[in-house]
JSON list of C-alpha atoms in Angstrom, two decimals:
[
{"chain": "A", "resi": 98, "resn": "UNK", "atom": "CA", "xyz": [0.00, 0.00, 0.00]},
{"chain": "A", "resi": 99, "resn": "UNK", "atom": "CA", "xyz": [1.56, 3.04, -1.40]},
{"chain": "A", "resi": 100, "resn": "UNK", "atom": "CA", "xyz": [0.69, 6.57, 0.32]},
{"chain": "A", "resi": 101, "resn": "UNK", "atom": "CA", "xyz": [0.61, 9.78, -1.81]},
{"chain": "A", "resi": 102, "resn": "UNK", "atom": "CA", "xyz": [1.91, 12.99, -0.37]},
{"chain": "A", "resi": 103, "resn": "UNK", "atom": "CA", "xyz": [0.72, 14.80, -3.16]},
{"chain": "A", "resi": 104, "resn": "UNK", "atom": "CA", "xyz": [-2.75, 15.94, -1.72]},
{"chain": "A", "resi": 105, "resn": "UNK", "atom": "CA", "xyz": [-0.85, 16.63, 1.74]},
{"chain": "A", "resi": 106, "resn": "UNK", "atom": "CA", "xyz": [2.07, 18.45, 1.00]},
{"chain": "A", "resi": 107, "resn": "UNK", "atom": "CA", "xyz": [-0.39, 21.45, -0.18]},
{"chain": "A", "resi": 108, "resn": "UNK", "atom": "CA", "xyz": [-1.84, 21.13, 2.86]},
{"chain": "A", "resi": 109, "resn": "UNK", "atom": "CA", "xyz": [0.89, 21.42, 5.07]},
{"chain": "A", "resi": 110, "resn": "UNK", "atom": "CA", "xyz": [2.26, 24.07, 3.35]},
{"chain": "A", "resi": 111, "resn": "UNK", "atom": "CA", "xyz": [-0.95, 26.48, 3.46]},
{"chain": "A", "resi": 112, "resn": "UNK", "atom": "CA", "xyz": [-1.62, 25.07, 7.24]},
{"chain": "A", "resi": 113, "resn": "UNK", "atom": "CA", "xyz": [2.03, 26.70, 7.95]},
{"chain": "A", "resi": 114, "resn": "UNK", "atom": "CA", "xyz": [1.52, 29.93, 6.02]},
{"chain": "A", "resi": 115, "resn": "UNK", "atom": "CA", "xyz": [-1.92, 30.51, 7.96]},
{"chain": "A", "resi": 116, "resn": "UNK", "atom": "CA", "xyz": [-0.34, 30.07, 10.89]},
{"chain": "A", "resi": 117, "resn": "UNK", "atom": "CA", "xyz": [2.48, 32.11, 10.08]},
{"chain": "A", "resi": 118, "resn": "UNK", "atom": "CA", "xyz": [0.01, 34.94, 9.49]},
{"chain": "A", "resi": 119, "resn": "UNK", "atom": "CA", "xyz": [-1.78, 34.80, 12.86]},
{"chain": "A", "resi": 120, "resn": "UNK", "atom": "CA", "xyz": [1.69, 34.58, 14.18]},
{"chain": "A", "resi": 121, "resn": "UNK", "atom": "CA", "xyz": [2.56, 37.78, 12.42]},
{"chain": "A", "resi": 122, "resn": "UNK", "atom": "CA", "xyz": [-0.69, 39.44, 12.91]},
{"chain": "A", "resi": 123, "resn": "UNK", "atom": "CA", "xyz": [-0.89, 38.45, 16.84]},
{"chain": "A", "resi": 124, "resn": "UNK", "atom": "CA", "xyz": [2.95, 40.22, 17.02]},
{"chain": "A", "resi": 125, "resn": "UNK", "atom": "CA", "xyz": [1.59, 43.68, 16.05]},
{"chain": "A", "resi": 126, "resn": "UNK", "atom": "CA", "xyz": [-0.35, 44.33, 19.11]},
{"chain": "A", "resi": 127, "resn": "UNK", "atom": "CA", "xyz": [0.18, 47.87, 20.26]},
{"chain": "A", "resi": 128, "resn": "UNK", "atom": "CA", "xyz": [1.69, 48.22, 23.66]},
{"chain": "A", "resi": 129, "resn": "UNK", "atom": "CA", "xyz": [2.02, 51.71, 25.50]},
{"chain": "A", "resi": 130, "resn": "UNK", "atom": "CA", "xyz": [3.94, 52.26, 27.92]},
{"chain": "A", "resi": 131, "resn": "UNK", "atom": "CA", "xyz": [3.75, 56.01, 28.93]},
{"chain": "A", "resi": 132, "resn": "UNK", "atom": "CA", "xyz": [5.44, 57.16, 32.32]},
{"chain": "A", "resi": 133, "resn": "UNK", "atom": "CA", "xyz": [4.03, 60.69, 32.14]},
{"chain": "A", "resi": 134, "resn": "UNK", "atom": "CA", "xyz": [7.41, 61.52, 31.00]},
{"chain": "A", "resi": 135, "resn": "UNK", "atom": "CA", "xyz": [8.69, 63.49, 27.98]},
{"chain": "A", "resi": 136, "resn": "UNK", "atom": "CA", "xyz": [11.60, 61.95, 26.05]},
{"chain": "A", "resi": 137, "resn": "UNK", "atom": "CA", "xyz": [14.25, 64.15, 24.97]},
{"chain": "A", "resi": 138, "resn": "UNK", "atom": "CA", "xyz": [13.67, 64.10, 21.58]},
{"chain": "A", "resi": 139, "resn": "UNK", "atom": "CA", "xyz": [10.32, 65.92, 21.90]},
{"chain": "A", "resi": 140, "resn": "UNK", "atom": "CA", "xyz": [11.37, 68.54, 23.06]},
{"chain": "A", "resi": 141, "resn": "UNK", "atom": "CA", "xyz": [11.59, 71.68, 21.14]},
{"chain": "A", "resi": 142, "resn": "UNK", "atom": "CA", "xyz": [14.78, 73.23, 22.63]},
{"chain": "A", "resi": 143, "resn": "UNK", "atom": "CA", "xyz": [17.06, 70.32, 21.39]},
{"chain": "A", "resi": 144, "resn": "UNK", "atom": "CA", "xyz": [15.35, 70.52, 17.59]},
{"chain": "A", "resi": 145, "resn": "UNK", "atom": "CA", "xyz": [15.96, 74.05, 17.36]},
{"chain": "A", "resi": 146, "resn": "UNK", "atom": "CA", "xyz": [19.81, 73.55, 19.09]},
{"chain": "A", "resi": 147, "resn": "UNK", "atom": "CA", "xyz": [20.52, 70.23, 16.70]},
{"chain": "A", "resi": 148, "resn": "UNK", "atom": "CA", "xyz": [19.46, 73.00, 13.69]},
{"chain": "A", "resi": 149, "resn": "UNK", "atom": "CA", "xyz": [21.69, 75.84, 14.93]},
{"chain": "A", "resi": 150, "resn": "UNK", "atom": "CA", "xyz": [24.34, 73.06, 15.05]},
{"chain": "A", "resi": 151, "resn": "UNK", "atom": "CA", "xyz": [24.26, 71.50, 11.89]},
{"chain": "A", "resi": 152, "resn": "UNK", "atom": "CA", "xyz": [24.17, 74.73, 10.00]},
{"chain": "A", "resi": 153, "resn": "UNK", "atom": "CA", "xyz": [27.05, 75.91, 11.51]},
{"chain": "A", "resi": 154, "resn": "UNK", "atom": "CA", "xyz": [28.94, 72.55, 10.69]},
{"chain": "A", "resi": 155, "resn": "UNK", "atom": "CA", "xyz": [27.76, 73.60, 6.98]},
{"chain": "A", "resi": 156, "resn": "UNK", "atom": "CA", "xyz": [29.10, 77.15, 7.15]},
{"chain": "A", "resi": 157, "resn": "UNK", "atom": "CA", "xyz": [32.29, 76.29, 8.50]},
{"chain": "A", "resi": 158, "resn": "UNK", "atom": "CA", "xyz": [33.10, 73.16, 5.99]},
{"chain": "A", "resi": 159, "resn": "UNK", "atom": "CA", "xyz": [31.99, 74.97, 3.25]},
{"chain": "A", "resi": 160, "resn": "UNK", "atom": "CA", "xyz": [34.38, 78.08, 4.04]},
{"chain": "A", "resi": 161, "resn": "UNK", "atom": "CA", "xyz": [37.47, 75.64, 4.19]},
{"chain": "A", "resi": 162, "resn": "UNK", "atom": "CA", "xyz": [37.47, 74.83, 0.10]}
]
């Protein structure tokens, strides 16, 4: 008695790629972890610094050609 693997080999493989997409879809739950505290990179202060900074690096490597 010979068995085929023909008619299960499609169904392992699309039994493996649906549960590789609940897999996938499962990992993108959002999690949110706020401690009521700002992180340094919203604040305004270093933005505007980080601006003042890098066009001064432009200026002065542009003046030494």
């Amino acid at each position: 008695m010979k068995k085929h693997f023909s008619n299960s080999l499609p169904t392992c493989i699309a039994f493996l790629v649906f549960q590789l997409m609940a897999l996938t879809s499962f990992a993108q739950v959002d999690v949110d972890i706020d401690l009521g505290q700002e992180e340094w990179y919203e604040n305004p202060v270093y933005l505007v610094l980080g601006g003042i900074i890098l066009v001064l690096a432009i200026v002065l490597i542009s003046r030494r050609k």
